[in-house]
Tab-separated table of C-alpha atoms in Angstrom:
chain	number	residue	atom	x	y	z
A	126	MET	CA	-41.945	-23.435	26.249
A	127	ALA	CA	-41.339	-22.556	22.645
A	128	THR	CA	-37.780	-20.607	21.871
A	129	SER	CA	-37.069	-18.640	18.827
A	130	ALA	CA	-34.780	-20.075	16.063
A	131	ARG	CA	-33.440	-16.627	15.601
A	132	ASP	CA	-30.132	-15.338	17.537
A	133	PRO	CA	-31.052	-12.657	19.988
A	134	ALA	CA	-30.783	-9.089	18.450
A	135	PRO	CA	-27.204	-7.389	19.361
A	136	GLY	CA	-27.385	-4.798	21.894
A	137	THR	CA	-26.733	-1.119	21.118
A	138	PHE	CA	-23.136	-1.253	22.118
A	139	SER	CA	-22.665	-4.126	19.927
A	140	ARG	CA	-24.311	-2.490	16.944
A	141	ILE	CA	-22.303	0.631	17.295
A	142	LEU	CA	-18.978	-1.291	17.712
A	143	ALA	CA	-19.946	-3.269	14.387
A	144	HIS	CA	-20.612	-0.242	12.474
A	145	PRO	CA	-18.067	0.352	9.590
A	146	LEU	CA	-17.541	3.878	10.831
A	147	THR	CA	-16.511	2.920	14.332
A	148	LEU	CA	-14.369	0.119	12.965
A	149	LEU	CA	-12.530	2.613	10.794
A	150	ILE	CA	-11.793	4.927	13.727
A	151	LEU	CA	-10.644	2.094	16.060
A	152	GLY	CA	-8.742	0.336	13.246
A	153	GLU	CA	-6.810	3.347	12.211
A	154	ALA	CA	-6.152	4.529	15.907
A	155	LEU	CA	-5.254	1.228	17.475
A	156	VAL	CA	-3.375	-0.317	14.335
A	157	GLY	CA	-3.160	2.054	11.098
A	158	PHE	CA	-1.321	4.963	12.847
A	159	PRO	CA	0.791	3.239	15.302
A	160	ALA	CA	2.118	1.120	12.168
A	161	ILE	CA	2.795	4.321	10.169
A	162	VAL	CA	4.592	5.717	13.161
A	163	LEU	CA	6.722	2.594	13.338
A	164	ALA	CA	7.327	2.368	9.704
A	165	SER	CA	8.116	6.104	9.032
A	166	PHE	CA	9.625	7.458	12.270
A	167	GLY	CA	11.072	4.474	14.179
A	168	PRO	CA	13.744	3.661	11.694
A	169	ASN	CA	15.012	7.344	11.942
A	170	GLN	CA	15.318	7.183	15.608
A	171	ILE	CA	17.049	3.715	15.389
A	172	ARG	CA	19.370	4.976	12.767
A	173	ALA	CA	20.817	7.772	15.044
A	174	ILE	CA	21.596	5.160	17.586
A	175	ASN	CA	22.950	2.485	15.280
A	176	PRO	CA	22.321	1.993	11.735
A	177	ALA	CA	22.889	-1.740	11.710
A	178	LEU	CA	19.699	-2.080	13.916
A	179	VAL	CA	17.440	-0.497	11.333
A	180	PHE	CA	16.523	-3.849	9.165
A	181	PRO	CA	15.838	-5.669	12.645
A	182	PHE	CA	13.697	-2.976	14.004
A	183	THR	CA	11.858	-2.901	10.740
A	184	VAL	CA	11.149	-6.598	10.778
A	185	ALA	CA	10.063	-6.488	14.466
A	186	ALA	CA	7.715	-3.418	13.539
A	187	VAL	CA	5.989	-5.348	10.598
A	188	MET	CA	5.667	-8.343	12.795
A	189	ALA	CA	4.061	-6.078	15.526
A	190	THR	CA	1.519	-4.720	12.748
A	191	PHE	CA	0.696	-8.018	11.786
A	192	VAL	CA	-0.087	-9.349	15.208
A	193	ALA	CA	-1.944	-5.892	16.027
A	194	TYR	CA	-4.187	-6.450	12.949
A	195	ARG	CA	-4.889	-9.993	13.563
A	196	ALA	CA	-6.017	-8.809	17.222
A	197	PHE	CA	-8.199	-6.283	15.870
A	198	LYS	CA	-9.905	-8.610	13.757
A	199	ARG	CA	-10.455	-11.228	16.280
A	200	TRP	CA	-11.398	-9.160	19.337
A	201	ILE	CA	-12.833	-5.879	17.924
A	202	GLU	CA	-14.019	-6.597	14.540
A	203	ARG	CA	-14.906	-10.095	15.533
A	204	LYS	CA	-14.426	-11.881	12.195
A	205	PRO	CA	-11.729	-14.050	10.639
A	206	ASP	CA	-8.742	-12.467	9.162
A	207	GLY	CA	-9.379	-12.737	5.478
A	208	GLU	CA	-6.933	-9.957	4.560
A	209	LEU	CA	-3.785	-11.515	6.031
A	210	PRO	CA	-4.302	-15.078	5.843
A	211	LEU	CA	-1.029	-17.467	6.140
A	212	GLY	CA	-0.565	-20.320	3.738
A	213	LEU	CA	1.021	-21.202	0.512
A	214	GLY	CA	-1.516	-19.134	-1.666
A	215	SER	CA	-0.273	-16.129	0.379
A	216	LEU	CA	3.226	-16.881	-0.399
A	217	LYS	CA	2.424	-17.042	-4.065
A	218	GLU	CA	0.323	-13.984	-4.061
A	219	VAL	CA	3.130	-11.682	-2.201
A	220	THR	CA	6.033	-12.993	-4.424
A	221	GLY	CA	3.786	-12.674	-7.405
A	222	GLY	CA	3.022	-9.042	-6.467
A	223	PHE	CA	6.800	-8.492	-5.875
A	224	ALA	CA	7.622	-9.685	-9.322
A	225	LEU	CA	5.024	-7.380	-10.592
A	226	GLY	CA	6.318	-4.574	-9.035
A	227	VAL	CA	9.809	-5.115	-10.220
A	228	ALA	CA	8.584	-5.548	-13.819
A	229	LEU	CA	6.444	-2.717	-13.773
A	230	PHE	CA	8.766	-0.006	-12.241
A	231	SER	CA	11.769	-1.383	-14.713
A	232	LEU	CA	9.257	-0.771	-17.598
A	233	LEU	CA	8.982	2.798	-16.399
A	234	VAL	CA	12.575	3.307	-16.210
A	235	GLY	CA	12.982	2.014	-19.799
A	236	ALA	CA	10.187	4.180	-21.165
A	237	VAL	CA	11.949	7.331	-19.528
A	238	ALA	CA	15.110	6.077	-20.758
A	239	LEU	CA	13.853	5.826	-24.325
A	240	MET	CA	12.542	9.317	-23.936
A	241	GLY	CA	16.121	10.682	-23.053
A	242	GLY	CA	15.243	11.310	-19.368
A	243	LEU	CA	17.400	8.809	-17.904
A	244	LYS	CA	20.589	6.656	-18.470
A	245	VAL	CA	22.655	4.146	-16.664
A	246	THR	CA	25.939	5.428	-15.655
A	247	GLY	CA	27.468	2.255	-14.081
A	248	MET	CA	27.249	-0.482	-11.590
A	249	GLY	CA	26.965	0.178	-7.958
A	250	HIS	CA	28.211	-1.435	-4.942
A	251	GLY	CA	24.725	-2.307	-3.620
A	252	THR	CA	25.555	-0.711	-0.108
A	253	ILE	CA	21.836	0.551	0.113
A	254	PHE	CA	20.263	-3.011	-0.034
A	255	PHE	CA	19.282	-3.467	3.695
A	256	PRO	CA	18.084	0.201	4.065
A	257	ILE	CA	15.977	-0.127	1.086
A	258	ALA	CA	14.842	-3.636	1.963
A	259	ALA	CA	13.695	-2.254	5.250
A	260	MET	CA	12.024	0.767	3.836
A	261	SER	CA	10.203	-1.687	1.172
A	262	LEU	CA	9.252	-3.964	3.855
A	263	ALA	CA	7.625	-1.403	6.062
A	264	ALA	CA	5.679	0.223	3.128
A	265	GLY	CA	4.733	-2.829	1.753
A	266	VAL	CA	3.008	-4.285	5.131
A	267	ASN	CA	2.494	-1.293	7.429
A	268	GLU	CA	1.194	1.209	4.637
A	269	GLU	CA	-0.980	-1.349	3.034
A	270	VAL	CA	-2.616	-2.109	6.493
A	271	MET	CA	-3.333	1.448	7.328
A	272	PHE	CA	-4.574	2.412	3.658
A	273	ARG	CA	-6.179	-0.555	2.290
A	274	ALA	CA	-6.997	-3.237	4.802
A	275	ILE	CA	-8.454	-0.493	7.332
A	276	GLY	CA	-8.979	2.721	5.225
A	277	PHE	CA	-10.340	1.227	1.917
A	278	ARG	CA	-12.077	-1.617	3.269
A	279	PHE	CA	-14.180	0.201	5.653
A	280	VAL	CA	-14.816	3.200	3.701
A	281	GLU	CA	-15.777	1.019	0.975
A	282	LYS	CA	-18.482	-0.579	3.444
A	283	LEU	CA	-19.777	2.671	4.033
A	284	GLY	CA	-20.115	4.183	0.356
A	285	GLY	CA	-19.024	1.360	-2.051
A	286	SER	CA	-15.715	0.637	-4.156
A	287	ILE	CA	-15.514	4.008	-5.826
A	288	VAL	CA	-15.772	5.945	-2.654
A	289	GLY	CA	-13.311	3.620	-0.824
A	290	LEU	CA	-10.863	4.210	-3.699
A	291	PHE	CA	-11.142	7.922	-3.674
A	292	ALA	CA	-10.614	8.197	0.119
A	293	ALA	CA	-7.860	5.840	0.472
A	294	SER	CA	-5.985	7.196	-2.593
A	295	LEU	CA	-6.845	10.915	-1.261
A	296	PHE	CA	-5.211	10.200	2.024
A	297	PHE	CA	-2.311	8.075	0.578
A	298	GLY	CA	-1.369	11.014	-1.796
A	299	LEU	CA	-1.533	13.680	1.095
A	300	ALA	CA	0.587	11.459	3.436
A	301	HIS	CA	3.485	11.950	0.768
A	302	LEU	CA	3.177	15.648	0.858
A	303	ALA	CA	5.603	15.653	3.876
A	304	ASN	CA	8.340	13.766	1.956
A	305	PRO	CA	11.309	15.455	0.809
A	306	GLY	CA	11.020	17.055	-2.686
A	307	ALA	CA	7.262	16.690	-2.657
A	308	SER	CA	5.106	18.947	-4.716
A	309	LEU	CA	1.268	19.164	-5.245
A	310	PHE	CA	1.612	17.272	-8.638
A	311	ALA	CA	3.726	14.552	-6.822
A	312	ALA	CA	1.259	14.019	-4.400
A	313	VAL	CA	-1.667	14.011	-6.936
A	314	ALA	CA	0.415	11.503	-9.014
A	315	ILE	CA	1.013	9.137	-6.030
A	316	ALA	CA	-2.725	9.423	-5.316
A	317	VAL	CA	-3.984	8.507	-8.672
A	318	GLU	CA	-1.137	5.969	-9.945
A	319	ALA	CA	-0.537	4.213	-6.589
A	320	GLY	CA	-3.986	4.708	-5.283
A	321	ILE	CA	-5.727	3.072	-8.126
A	322	LEU	CA	-2.861	0.389	-8.658
A	323	LEU	CA	-2.655	-0.908	-4.911
A	324	GLY	CA	-6.428	-0.488	-4.399
A	325	ALA	CA	-6.901	-2.659	-7.242
A	326	ALA	CA	-4.423	-5.215	-6.215
A	327	TYR	CA	-6.282	-5.602	-2.966
A	328	MET	CA	-9.579	-5.691	-4.876
A	329	VAL	CA	-8.413	-8.639	-7.222
A	330	THR	CA	-8.219	-11.266	-4.451
A	331	ARG	CA	-9.858	-9.444	-1.445
A	332	ARG	CA	-6.630	-10.285	0.379
A	333	LEU	CA	-3.693	-7.914	1.080
A	334	TRP	CA	-0.756	-9.992	0.143
A	335	LEU	CA	-0.683	-9.076	-3.737
A	336	ALA	CA	-0.721	-5.446	-2.736
A	337	VAL	CA	2.052	-5.929	-0.232
A	338	GLY	CA	4.235	-7.679	-2.549
A	339	LEU	CA	3.618	-5.187	-5.520
A	340	HIS	CA	4.226	-2.061	-3.033
A	341	ALA	CA	7.412	-3.689	-1.679
A	342	GLY	CA	8.742	-4.773	-5.203
A	343	TRP	CA	7.937	-1.178	-6.530
A	344	ASN	CA	9.819	0.536	-3.868
A	345	PHE	CA	12.862	-2.108	-3.860
A	346	THR	CA	13.202	-1.837	-7.599
A	347	GLN	CA	13.556	1.752	-7.738
A	348	GLY	CA	15.737	2.294	-4.742
A	349	PHE	CA	17.875	-0.658	-4.914
A	350	ILE	CA	17.956	-1.805	-8.492
A	351	TRP	CA	17.674	1.607	-10.197
A	352	SER	CA	19.265	3.967	-7.507
A	353	ILE	CA	16.187	6.319	-7.755
A	354	PRO	CA	14.857	8.253	-4.842
A	355	VAL	CA	12.129	6.643	-3.463
A	356	SER	CA	8.940	9.202	-2.882
A	357	GLY	CA	11.422	11.938	-2.290
A	358	ASN	CA	13.986	9.733	-0.015
A	359	PRO	CA	17.413	10.430	-1.438
A	360	ALA	CA	18.999	7.739	-3.722
A	361	GLY	CA	21.892	5.563	-2.726
A	362	ASP	CA	24.448	3.242	-4.118
A	363	GLY	CA	22.193	0.487	-5.428
A	364	LEU	CA	22.627	-2.043	-8.268
A	365	PHE	CA	22.788	0.118	-11.173
A	366	LEU	CA	23.777	3.795	-11.005
A	367	THR	CA	21.402	5.935	-12.994
A	368	GLU	CA	21.254	9.716	-13.942
A	369	ARG	CA	18.061	11.610	-14.848
A	370	ASN	CA	18.058	14.606	-17.027
A	371	GLY	CA	15.221	16.725	-18.499
A	372	PRO	CA	12.154	18.437	-17.305
A	373	ASP	CA	10.585	17.552	-13.971
A	374	TRP	CA	7.388	16.337	-15.779
A	375	LEU	CA	9.422	13.647	-17.421
A	376	THR	CA	11.961	12.726	-14.627
A	377	GLY	CA	9.928	13.563	-11.515
A	378	GLY	CA	12.564	15.964	-10.182
A	379	ALA	CA	13.750	15.533	-6.609
A	380	PHE	CA	10.927	13.373	-5.765
A	381	GLY	CA	11.770	10.545	-8.196
A	382	LEU	CA	10.126	8.746	-10.911
A	383	GLU	CA	6.849	8.449	-8.969
A	384	ALA	CA	6.152	12.106	-9.927
A	385	SER	CA	6.905	11.524	-13.455
A	386	ALA	CA	3.938	12.022	-16.135
A	387	VAL	CA	5.300	8.736	-17.687
A	388	THR	CA	4.693	6.968	-14.388
A	389	LEU	CA	1.228	8.515	-13.837
A	390	VAL	CA	0.070	7.260	-17.129
A	391	ILE	CA	1.586	3.851	-17.418
A	392	ALA	CA	0.887	2.858	-13.857
A	393	THR	CA	-2.707	3.981	-13.708
A	394	ILE	CA	-3.266	2.047	-16.799
A	395	ALA	CA	-2.049	-1.060	-15.052
A	396	GLY	CA	-4.183	-0.040	-11.968
A	397	LEU	CA	-7.167	0.280	-14.408
A	398	ILE	CA	-6.572	-3.100	-16.023
A	399	MET	CA	-6.280	-4.831	-12.420
A	400	LEU	CA	-9.574	-2.981	-11.569
A	401	ARG	CA	-11.179	-4.569	-14.502
A	402	ILE	CA	-10.034	-7.862	-13.292
A	403	ALA	CA	-11.342	-7.146	-10.074
A	404	ILE	CA	-14.888	-6.012	-11.452
A	405	ARG	CA	-15.037	-9.258	-13.514
A	406	ARG	CA	-14.571	-11.346	-10.598
A	407	GLY	CA	-17.489	-9.715	-8.762
A	408	HIS	CA	-15.454	-7.807	-6.685
A	409	TRP	CA	-16.940	-4.357	-7.019
A	410	VAL	CA	-19.154	-2.895	-4.291
A	411	PRO	CA	-21.832	-0.477	-5.792
A	412	PHE	CA	-21.942	3.129	-4.786
A	413	GLY	CA	-24.407	3.764	-1.971
A	414	TRP	CA	-24.665	4.654	1.728
A	415	LEU	CA	-23.914	1.319	3.507
A	416	PRO	CA	-24.329	-0.776	0.460
A	417	PRO	CA	-25.384	-4.325	1.367
A	418	THR	CA	-22.672	-6.889	2.669
A	419	ASP	CA	-22.250	-10.267	1.308
A	420	GLU	CA	-23.780	-11.523	4.534
A	421	ALA	CA	-26.861	-9.370	3.949
A	422	LYS	CA	-27.119	-10.521	0.669
A	423	SER	CA	-27.195	-14.080	1.527
A	424	ALA	CA	-29.638	-13.443	4.485
C-alpha cells in the first residue's frame, strides 16, 4: 500500500493552539502576567517582612520566569527556545547590552547636565546597591519576557514588525502610568524611547539577551550610579549624588530622566539606529495580516 510522504495535517485543536493569537493569550496568562506580578508586587510584600530577603527573592522570581518561559516554549508553543538560549554567545549579548545601557544613560545625564538641568553634588555610600540591582534584574528579565519575547513576538506574527513594535510599546508605556510621579507625557516617552530601543535590541539578534542587558544596565545606571528616580521610584543613596533643577521637560520631574525630552530624543535616535541594523540583517517582518513565517517561506 502506498503511503504519503507528507505529514498528516494537524487537527483543529492543534491549529488553534499554534495560532499566534492563542499563543499570545496563553503566553501572557501563564508566563507574562505572573512574571510582572513577581517582579513588581512580590518584592514590596517581601520588603515588609524582611528587606534583606528582597534580592534573593528577586533572583528566585527571575529564575522561575526563565523556567516558565522555557516550559511554555517546549510544551505549548512546541518550538526550541530561540529567545533565551544559554551559552557563551548569550553571555556576550547580555554583558554588551548592559554596557550599552550604562553608556547610553550616562550620555543622557551628561546632556542634561550641559543644559543646566543636573549637577553632581557629591559621592554617596552606595547603600541602595542591592535594591537597585534587584529592580534592574527583575525589569531586565521579567518585563522583557512579557513585552518582547511574548507580546512583541506574537503580535509581529499577526501583523508584522511595525504592528508588533506599536503594540508592545503602547502597553509598555501604559504599564508605567501606575508608577509614582507618572504623567501622560512620561507614559508616552517610555512607550516611544524604550519601546523602540528595547524592541530593536531584540530584533537585532532575534534573541532576548541584548534587550535584557540593555534594560538592566539602563535601570541600574540611573538608580545606582546617578541616584536618579527609576520610572518614578524614589532615588536613594547611590554612587554619585545628583540634583536636578529646571523645567520638567528637561529634568523629567518626579518621574526621573526617563520623562525628559532630552531622553526621548536621544534614546529614540539610538533605538532607530538599532532598528536600522535589524532591518539590514533581514529581521524586519513586513506589514500584513498573518505575514508569512520563515517556515512558510522555505516550504
